[in-house]
Tab-separated table of C-alpha atoms in Angstrom:
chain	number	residue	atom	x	y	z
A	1	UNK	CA	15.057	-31.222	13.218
A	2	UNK	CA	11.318	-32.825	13.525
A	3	UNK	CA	10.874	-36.182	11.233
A	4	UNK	CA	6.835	-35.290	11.842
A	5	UNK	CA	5.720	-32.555	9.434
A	6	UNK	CA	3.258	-31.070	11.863
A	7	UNK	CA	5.316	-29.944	14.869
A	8	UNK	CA	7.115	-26.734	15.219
A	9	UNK	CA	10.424	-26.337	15.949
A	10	UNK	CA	10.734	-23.353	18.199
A	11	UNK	CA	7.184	-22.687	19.677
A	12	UNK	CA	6.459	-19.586	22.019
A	13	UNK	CA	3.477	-20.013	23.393
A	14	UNK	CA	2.129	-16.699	25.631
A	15	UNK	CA	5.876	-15.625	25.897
A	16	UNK	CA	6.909	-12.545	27.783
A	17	UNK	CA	10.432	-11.519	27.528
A	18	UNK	CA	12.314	-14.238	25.769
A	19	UNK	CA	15.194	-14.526	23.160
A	20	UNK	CA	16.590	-16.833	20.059
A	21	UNK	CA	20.182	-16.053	19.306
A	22	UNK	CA	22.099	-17.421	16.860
A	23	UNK	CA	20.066	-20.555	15.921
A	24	UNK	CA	20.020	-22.547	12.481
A	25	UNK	CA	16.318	-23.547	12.968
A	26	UNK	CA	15.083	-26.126	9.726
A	27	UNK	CA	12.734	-28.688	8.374
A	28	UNK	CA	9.485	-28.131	11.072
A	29	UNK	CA	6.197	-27.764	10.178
A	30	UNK	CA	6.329	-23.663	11.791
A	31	UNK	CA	9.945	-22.763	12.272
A	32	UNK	CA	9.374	-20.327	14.806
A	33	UNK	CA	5.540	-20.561	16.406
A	34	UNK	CA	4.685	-17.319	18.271
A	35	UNK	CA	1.202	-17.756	19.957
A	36	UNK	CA	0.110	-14.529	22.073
A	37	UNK	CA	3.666	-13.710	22.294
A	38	UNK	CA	5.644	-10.408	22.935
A	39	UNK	CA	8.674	-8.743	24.599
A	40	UNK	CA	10.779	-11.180	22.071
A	41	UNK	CA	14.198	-10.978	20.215
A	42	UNK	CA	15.204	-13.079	17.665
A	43	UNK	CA	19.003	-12.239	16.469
A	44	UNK	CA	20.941	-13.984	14.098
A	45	UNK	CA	19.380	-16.400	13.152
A	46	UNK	CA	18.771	-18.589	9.826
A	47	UNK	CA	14.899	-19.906	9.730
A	48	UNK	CA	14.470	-22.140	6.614
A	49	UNK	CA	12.305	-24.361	4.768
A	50	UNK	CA	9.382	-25.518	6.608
A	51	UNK	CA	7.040	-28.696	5.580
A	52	UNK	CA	3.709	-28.393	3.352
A	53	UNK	CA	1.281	-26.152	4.992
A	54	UNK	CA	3.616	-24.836	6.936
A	55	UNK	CA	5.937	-21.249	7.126
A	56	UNK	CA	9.270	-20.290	8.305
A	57	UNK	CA	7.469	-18.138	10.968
A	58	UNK	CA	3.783	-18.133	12.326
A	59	UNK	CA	2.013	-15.467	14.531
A	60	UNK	CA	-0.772	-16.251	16.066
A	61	UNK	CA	-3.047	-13.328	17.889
A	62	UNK	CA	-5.498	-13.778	19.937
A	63	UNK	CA	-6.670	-14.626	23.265
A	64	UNK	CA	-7.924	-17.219	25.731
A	65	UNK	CA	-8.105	-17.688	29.741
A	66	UNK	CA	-5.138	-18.550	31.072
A	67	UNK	CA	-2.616	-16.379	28.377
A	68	UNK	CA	-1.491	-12.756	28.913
A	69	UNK	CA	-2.753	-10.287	27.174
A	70	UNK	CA	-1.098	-8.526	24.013
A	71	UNK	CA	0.847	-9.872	20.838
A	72	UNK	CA	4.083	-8.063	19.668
A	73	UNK	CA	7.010	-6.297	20.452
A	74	UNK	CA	9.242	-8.633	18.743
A	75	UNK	CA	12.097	-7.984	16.953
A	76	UNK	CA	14.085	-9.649	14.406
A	77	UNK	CA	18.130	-8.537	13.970
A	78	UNK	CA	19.768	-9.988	10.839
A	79	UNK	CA	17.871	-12.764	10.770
A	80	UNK	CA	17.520	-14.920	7.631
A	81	UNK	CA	14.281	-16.655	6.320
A	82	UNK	CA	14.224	-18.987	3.502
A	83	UNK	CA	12.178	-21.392	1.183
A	84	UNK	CA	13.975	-23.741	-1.184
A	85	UNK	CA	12.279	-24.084	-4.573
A	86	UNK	CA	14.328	-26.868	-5.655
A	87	UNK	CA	14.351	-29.630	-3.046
A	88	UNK	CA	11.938	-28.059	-0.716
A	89	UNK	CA	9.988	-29.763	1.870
A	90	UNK	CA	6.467	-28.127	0.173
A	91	UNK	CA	6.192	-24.753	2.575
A	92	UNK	CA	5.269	-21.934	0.236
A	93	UNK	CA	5.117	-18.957	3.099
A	94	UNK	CA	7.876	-17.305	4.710
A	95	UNK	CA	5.270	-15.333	7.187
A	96	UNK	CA	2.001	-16.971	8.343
A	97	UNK	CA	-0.558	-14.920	10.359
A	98	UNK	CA	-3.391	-17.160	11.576
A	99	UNK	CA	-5.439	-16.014	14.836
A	100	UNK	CA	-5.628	-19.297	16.806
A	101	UNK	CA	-8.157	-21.793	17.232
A	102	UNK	CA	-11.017	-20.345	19.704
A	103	UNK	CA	-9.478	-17.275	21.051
A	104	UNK	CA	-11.190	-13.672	20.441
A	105	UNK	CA	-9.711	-10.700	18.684
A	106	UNK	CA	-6.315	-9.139	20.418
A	107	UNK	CA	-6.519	-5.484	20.315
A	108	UNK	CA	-3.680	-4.347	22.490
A	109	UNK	CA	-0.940	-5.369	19.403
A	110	UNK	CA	2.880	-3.801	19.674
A	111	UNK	CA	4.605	-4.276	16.219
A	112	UNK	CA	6.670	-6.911	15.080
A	113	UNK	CA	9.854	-5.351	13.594
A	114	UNK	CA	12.583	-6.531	11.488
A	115	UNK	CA	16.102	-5.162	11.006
A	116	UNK	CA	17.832	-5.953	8.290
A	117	UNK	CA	18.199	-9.745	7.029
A	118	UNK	CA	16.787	-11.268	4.203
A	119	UNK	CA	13.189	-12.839	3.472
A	120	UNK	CA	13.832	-15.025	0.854
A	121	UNK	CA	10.945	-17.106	-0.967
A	122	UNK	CA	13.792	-18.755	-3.652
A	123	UNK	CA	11.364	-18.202	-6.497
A	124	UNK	CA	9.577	-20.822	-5.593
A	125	UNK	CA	6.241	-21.364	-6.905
A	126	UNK	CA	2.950	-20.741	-5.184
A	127	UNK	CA	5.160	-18.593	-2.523
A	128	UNK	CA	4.515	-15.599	-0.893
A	129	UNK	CA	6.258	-13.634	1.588
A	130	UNK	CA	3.612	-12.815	4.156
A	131	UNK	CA	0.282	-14.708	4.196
A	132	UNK	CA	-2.542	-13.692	6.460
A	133	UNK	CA	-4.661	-16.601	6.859
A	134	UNK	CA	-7.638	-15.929	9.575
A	135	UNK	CA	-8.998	-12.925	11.351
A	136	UNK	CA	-6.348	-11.328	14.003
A	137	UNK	CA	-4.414	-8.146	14.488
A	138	UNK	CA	-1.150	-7.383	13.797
A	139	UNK	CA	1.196	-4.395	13.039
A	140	UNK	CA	4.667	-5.272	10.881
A	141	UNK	CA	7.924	-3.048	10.166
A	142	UNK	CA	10.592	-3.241	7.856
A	143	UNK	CA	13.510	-1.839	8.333
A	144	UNK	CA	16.741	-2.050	5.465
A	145	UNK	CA	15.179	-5.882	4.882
A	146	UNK	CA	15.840	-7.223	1.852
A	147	UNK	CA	12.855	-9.418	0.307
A	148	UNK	CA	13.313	-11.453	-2.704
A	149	UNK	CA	11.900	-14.545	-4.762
A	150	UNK	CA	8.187	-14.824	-4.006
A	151	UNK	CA	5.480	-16.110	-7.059
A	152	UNK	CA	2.047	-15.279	-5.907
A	153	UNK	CA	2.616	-12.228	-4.010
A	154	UNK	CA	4.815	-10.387	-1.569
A	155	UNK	CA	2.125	-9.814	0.586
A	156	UNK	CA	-1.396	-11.181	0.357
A	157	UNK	CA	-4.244	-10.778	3.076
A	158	UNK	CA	-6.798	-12.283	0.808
A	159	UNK	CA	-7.459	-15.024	4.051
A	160	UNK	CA	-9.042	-18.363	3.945
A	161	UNK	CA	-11.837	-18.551	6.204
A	162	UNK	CA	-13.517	-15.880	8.090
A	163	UNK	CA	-13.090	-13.934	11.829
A	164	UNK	CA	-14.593	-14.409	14.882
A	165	UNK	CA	-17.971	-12.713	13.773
A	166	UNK	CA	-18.159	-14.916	10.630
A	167	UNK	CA	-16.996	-11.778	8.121
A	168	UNK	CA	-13.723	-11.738	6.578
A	169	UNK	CA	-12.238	-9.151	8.006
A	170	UNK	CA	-8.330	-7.649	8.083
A	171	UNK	CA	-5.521	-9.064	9.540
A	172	UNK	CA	-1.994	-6.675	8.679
A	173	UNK	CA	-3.568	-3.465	10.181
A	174	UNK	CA	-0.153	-1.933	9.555
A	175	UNK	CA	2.024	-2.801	7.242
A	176	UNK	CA	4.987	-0.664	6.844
A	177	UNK	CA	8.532	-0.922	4.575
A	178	UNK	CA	11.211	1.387	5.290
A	179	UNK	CA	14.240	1.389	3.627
A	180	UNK	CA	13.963	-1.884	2.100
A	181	UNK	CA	15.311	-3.805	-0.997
A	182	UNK	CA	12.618	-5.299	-3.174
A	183	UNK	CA	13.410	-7.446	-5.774
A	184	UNK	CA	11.919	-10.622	-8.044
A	185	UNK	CA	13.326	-12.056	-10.975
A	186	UNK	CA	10.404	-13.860	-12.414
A	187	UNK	CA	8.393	-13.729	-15.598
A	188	UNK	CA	5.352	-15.759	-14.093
A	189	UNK	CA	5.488	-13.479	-10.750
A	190	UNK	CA	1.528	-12.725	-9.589
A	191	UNK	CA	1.336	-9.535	-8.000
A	192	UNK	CA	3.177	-7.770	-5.027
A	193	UNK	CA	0.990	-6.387	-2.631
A	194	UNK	CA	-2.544	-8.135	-2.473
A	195	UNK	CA	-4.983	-6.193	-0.057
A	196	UNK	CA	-8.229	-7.229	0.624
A	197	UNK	CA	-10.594	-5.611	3.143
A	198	UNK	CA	-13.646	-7.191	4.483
A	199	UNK	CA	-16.695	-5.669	5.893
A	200	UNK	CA	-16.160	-5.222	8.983
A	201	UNK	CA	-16.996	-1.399	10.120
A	202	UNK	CA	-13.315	-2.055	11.866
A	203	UNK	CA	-11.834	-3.551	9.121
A	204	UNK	CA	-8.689	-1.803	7.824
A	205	UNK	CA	-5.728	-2.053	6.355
A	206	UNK	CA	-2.477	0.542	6.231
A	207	UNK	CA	0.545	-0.351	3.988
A	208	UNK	CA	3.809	1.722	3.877
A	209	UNK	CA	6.355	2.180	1.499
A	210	UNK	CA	9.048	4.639	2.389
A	211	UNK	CA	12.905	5.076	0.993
A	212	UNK	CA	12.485	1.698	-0.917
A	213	UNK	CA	14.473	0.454	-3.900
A	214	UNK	CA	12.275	-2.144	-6.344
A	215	UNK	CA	13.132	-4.231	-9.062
A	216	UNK	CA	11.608	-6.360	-11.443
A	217	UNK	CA	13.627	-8.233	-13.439
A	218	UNK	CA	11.730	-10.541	-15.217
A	219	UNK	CA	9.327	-8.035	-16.086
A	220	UNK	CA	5.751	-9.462	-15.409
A	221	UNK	CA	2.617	-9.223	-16.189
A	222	UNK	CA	1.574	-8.187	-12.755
A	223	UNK	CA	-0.233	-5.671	-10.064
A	224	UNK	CA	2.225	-3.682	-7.896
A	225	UNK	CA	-0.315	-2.857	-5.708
A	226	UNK	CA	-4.051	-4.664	-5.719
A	227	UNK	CA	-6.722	-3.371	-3.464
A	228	UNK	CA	-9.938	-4.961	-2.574
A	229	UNK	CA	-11.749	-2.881	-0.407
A	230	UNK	CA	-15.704	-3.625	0.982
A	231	UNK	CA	-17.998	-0.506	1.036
A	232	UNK	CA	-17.363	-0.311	4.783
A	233	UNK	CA	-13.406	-1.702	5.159
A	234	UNK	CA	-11.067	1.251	5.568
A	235	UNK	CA	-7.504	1.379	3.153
A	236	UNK	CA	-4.720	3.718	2.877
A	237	UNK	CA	-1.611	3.352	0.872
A	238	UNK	CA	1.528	5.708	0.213
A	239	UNK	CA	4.644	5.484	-1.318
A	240	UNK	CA	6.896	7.534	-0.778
A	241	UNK	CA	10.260	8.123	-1.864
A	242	UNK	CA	10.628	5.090	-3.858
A	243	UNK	CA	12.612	4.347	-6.940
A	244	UNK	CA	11.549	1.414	-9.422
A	245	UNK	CA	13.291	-0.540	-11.747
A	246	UNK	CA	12.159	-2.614	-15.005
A	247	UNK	CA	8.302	-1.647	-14.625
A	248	UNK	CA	7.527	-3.052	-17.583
A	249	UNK	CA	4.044	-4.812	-18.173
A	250	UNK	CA	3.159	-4.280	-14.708
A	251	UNK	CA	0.282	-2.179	-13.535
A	252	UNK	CA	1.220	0.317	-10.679
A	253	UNK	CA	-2.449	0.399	-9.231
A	254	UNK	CA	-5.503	-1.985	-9.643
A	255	UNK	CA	-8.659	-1.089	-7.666
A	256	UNK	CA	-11.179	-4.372	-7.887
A	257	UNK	CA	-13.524	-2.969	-5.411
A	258	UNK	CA	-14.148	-0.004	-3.335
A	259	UNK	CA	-12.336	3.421	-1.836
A	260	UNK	CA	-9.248	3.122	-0.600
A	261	UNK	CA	-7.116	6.435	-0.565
A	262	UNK	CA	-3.460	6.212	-2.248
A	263	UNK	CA	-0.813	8.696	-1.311
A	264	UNK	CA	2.072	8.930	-4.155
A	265	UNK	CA	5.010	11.360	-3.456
A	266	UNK	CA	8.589	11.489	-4.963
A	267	UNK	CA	8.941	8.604	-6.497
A	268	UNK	CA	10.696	7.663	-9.827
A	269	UNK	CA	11.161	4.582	-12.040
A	270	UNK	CA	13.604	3.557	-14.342
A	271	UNK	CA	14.297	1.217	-16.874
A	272	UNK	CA	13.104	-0.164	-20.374
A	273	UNK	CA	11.009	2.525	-22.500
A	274	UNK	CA	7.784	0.885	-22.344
A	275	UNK	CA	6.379	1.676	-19.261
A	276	UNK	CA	3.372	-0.516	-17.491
A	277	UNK	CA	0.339	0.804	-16.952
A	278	UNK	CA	-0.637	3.481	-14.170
A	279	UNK	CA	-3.768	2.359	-12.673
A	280	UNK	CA	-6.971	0.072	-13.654
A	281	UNK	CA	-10.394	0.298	-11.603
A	282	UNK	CA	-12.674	-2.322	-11.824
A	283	UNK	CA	-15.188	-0.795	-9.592
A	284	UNK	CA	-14.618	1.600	-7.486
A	285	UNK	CA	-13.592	5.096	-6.769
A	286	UNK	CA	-9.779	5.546	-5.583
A	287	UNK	CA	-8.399	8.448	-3.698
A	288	UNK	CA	-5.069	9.036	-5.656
A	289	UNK	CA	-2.826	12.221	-4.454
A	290	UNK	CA	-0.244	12.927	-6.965
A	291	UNK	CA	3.069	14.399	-6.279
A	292	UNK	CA	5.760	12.478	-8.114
A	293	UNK	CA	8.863	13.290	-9.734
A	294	UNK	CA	8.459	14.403	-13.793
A	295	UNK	CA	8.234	11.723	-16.102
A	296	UNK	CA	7.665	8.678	-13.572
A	297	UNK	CA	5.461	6.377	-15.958
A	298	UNK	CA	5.626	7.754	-18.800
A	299	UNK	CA	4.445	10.924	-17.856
A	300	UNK	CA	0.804	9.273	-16.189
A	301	UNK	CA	2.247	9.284	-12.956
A	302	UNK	CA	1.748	13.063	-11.609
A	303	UNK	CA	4.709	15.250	-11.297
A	304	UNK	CA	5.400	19.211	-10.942
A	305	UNK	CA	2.232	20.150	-10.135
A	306	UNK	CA	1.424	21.065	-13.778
A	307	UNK	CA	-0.951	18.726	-15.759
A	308	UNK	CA	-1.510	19.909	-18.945
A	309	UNK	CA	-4.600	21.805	-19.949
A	310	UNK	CA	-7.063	18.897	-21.338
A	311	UNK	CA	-8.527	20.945	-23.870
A	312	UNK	CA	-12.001	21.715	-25.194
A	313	UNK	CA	-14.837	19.618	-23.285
A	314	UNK	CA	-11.774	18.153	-21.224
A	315	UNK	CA	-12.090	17.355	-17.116
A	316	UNK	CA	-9.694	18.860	-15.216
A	317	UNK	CA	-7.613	16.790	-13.255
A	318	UNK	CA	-8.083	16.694	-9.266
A	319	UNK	CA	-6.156	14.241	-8.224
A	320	UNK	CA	-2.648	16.410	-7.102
A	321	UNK	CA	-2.408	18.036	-3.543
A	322	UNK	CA	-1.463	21.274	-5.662
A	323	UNK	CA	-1.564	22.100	-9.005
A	324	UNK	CA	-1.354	25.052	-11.478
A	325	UNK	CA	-3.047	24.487	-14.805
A	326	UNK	CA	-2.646	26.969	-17.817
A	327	UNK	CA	-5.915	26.532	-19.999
A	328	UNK	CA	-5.044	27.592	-23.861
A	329	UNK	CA	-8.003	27.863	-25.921
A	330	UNK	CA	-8.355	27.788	-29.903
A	331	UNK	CA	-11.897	28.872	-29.844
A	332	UNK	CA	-15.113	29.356	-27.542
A	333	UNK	CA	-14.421	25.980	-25.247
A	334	UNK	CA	-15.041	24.214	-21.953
A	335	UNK	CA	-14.163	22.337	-18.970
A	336	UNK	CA	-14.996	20.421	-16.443
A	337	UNK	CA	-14.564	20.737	-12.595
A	338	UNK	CA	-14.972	17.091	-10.106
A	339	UNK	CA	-15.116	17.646	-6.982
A	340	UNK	CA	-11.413	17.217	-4.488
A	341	UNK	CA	-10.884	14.405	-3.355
A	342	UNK	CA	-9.375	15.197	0.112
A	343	UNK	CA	-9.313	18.536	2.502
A	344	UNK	CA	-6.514	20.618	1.627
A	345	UNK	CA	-5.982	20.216	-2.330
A	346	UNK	CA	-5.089	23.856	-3.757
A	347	UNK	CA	-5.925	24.173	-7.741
A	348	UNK	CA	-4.860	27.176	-9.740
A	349	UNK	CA	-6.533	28.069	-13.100
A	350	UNK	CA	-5.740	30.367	-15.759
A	351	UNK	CA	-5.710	31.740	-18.680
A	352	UNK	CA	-2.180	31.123	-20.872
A	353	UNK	CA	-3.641	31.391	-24.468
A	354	UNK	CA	-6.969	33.225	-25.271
A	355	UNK	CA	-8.724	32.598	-28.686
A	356	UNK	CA	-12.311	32.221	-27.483
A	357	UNK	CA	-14.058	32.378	-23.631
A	358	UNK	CA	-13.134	29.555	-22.137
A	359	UNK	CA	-16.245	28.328	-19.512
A	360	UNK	CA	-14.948	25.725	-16.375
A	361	UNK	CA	-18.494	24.604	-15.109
A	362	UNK	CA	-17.834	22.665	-11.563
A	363	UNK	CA	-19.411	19.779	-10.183
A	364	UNK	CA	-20.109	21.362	-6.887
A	365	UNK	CA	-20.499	24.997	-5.800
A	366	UNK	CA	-17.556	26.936	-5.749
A	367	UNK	CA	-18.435	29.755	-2.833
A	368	UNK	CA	-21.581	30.319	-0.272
A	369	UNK	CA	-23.138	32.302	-3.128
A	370	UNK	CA	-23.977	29.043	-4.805
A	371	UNK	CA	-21.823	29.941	-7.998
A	372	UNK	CA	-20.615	26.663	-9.756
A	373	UNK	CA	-18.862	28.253	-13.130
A	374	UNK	CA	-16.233	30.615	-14.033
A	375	UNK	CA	-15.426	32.153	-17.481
A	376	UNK	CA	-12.039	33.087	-18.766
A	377	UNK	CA	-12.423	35.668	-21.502
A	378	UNK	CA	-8.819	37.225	-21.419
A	379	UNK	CA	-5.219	36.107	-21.043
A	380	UNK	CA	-4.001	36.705	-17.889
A	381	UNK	CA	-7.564	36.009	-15.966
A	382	UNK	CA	-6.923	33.621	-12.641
A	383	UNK	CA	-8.699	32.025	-9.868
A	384	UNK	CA	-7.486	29.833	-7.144
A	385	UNK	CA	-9.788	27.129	-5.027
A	386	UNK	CA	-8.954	24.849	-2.006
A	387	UNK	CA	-10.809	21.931	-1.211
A	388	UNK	CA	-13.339	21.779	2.212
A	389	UNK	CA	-15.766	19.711	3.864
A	390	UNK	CA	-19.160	20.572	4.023
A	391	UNK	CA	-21.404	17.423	5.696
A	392	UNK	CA	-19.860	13.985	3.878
A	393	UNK	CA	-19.124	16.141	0.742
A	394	UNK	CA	-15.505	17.932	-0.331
A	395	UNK	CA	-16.016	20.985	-1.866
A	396	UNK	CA	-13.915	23.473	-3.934
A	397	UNK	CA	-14.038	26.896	-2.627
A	398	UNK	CA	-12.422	30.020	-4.108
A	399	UNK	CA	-9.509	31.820	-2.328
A	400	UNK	CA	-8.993	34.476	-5.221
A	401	UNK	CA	-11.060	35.715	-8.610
A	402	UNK	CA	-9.099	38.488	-10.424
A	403	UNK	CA	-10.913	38.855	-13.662
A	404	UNK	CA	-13.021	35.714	-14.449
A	405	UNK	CA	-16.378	35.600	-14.246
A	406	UNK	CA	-18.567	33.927	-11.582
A	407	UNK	CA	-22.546	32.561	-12.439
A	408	UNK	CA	-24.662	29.608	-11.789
A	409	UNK	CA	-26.228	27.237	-14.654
């Protein structure tokens, strides 16, 4: 135990093969300091509650003369980390990533892996569970970790300063949660996942969510996943597999800024009645794929690869991997066709109910002849597309016609 509130308690400084084993570690400023460090193990242990400024554990990538290269290939094994909301010593992070004072960017990173144990922020307030803080590298997995308690978010790269080159720029590049239990109790809780890429042509982000169980209890008014993305920062989400409880006044996705591309396959929630909201763009345009159990959301979140027809002047929804779409008309009506959003989509359209011609005019060409609308002008009439690349464009293009009609306007 350090009286001083600026010292660390266990501090590996350009490490290489080392090990903490069964260690109460408490009441530093960092509880466990890892400068330039790798080839680490930290097993059993309980890290917990760090001074003001401070967090249970600190990375710090990065490089200078005189430290090996590289940053990672650590592991954590049932390891506890804790804040205590109620007589705390003022540390609001459980993970700090901070590139250190004067070194350049590391780019030979190994992950940093936890198994099992518990991240715990004790509902405090102001707390989140991982913080980056300044420019860096590194690469993070969950595995079967349980992460609890936090107020402003579970994981924030928002920063607070900028990189080497003086532009905020990431610091997670990958970000992945396998398995886990995620779970907050609080009404006032912020957000959950808080990405923000700068613009930096190498700036990126990745964040995982695989086989993971979420709850939330106190049913906030908060963003599950917020994404911040500069015109030239790269961002990919998915979730996968997931099942989430109580999503109540929550909304699932909130663009601010920019193009990041969100993968969404077999999840479910559960819960009260009222659902949250699905997504909210500020400004932007999203890549969203789709393929979700029935129902999730209300019925917003995609599901069996049938959206419903959205009637006369409606726009045709492009945002599944694969999707069949009866069109029912009740007189002469139209649609509209955007463009894919990603190589690969498959869209199948046709004709369920037939009152009047039903004309689909399409926002890009729809074969080499130039052809960019079909009519349907008889039950029965089909056509199937998949989505290409032609230069920096996606473009439908039509696998089969059978009895539709092809022109140009």
């Amino acid at each position: 135990t350090h009286a001083a509130p600026t010292l660390p308690q266990v501090y590996a400084y350009g490490a290489r093969r080392w090990a903490v084993r069964d260690l109460y570690i408490h009441a530093g400023k960092y509880l466990l300091d890892m400068r330039a460090a790798s080839r680490g193990l930290i097993d059993n242990c309980y890290i917990y509650n760090p001074f003001t400024g401070g967090a249970c554990l600190r990375f710090q990538p990065g490089r200078t003369a005189g430290v090996p290269k590289g940053m990672g290939d650590i592991a954590f094994i049932n390891c506890t980390a804790e804040l205590e909301a109620t007589a705390g010593r003022g540390g609001t992070e459980i993970i700090q990533v901070q590139q250190y004072s004067g070194s350049s960017a590391e780019d030979e990173v190994d992950p940093i892996s936890f198994f099992g144990g518990h991240l715990n922020c004790d509902e405090m307030a102001a707390s989140t569970v991982i913080k980056a803080i300044d420019a860096g590298w590194i690469e993070m997995n969950f595995f079967g970790t349980s992460i609890s308690g936090w107020e402003t978010a579970l994981l924030n790269t928002t920063g607070s300063g900028g990189s080497p080159v003086g532009t905020a720029t990431t610091i997670l590049a990958n970000t992945n949660f396998y398995g886990c239990n995620i779970w907050d109790e609080l009404a006032g809780m912020d957000d959950v996942f808080i990405l923000v890429v700068g613009a930096l042509a190498s700036a990126r982000q990745h964040l995982t969510l695989r086989d993971c169980r979420v709850n939330f209890s106190g049913s906030p008014t908060a963003d599950f996943l917020q994404l911040d993305i500069d015109t030239n920062g790269q961002c990919s989400v998915t979730v996968e597999n997931c099942h989430i409880d109580n999503f109540t006044n929550m909304t699932f996705l909130h663009v601010v800024k920019g193009k990041p591309r969100v993968y969404l396959k077999g999840n479910s929630v559960s819960g009260p009645s009222t659902y949250g909201t699905y997504v909210t763009v500020d400004a932007g345009a999203p890549v969203i794929i789709n393929d979700n159990y029935p129902n999730a959301f209300a019925g917003t979140f995609a599901g069996d690869h049938r959206p419903a027809d959205p009637g006369n002047a409606g726009a045709i929804p492009v945002n599944y991997m694969v999707a069949y779409i009866p069109l029912v008309t009740a007189a002469a009506e139209t649609r509209t066709l955007a463009a894919p959003q990603v190589v690969g989509q498959e869209l199948t359209l046709y004709c369920k109910t037939f009152v009047g011609n039903c004309v689909v005019t399409c926002s890009t060409t729809v074969n080499e002849t130039g052809n960019n609308t079909i009519t349907f002008t008889a039950t029965g009439q089909a056509v199937r597309f998949y989505s290409v690349e032609e230069g920096s464009n996606y473009r439908w293009r039509l696998a089969a016609v059978d009895g539709a009609a092809l022109s140009t306007v």
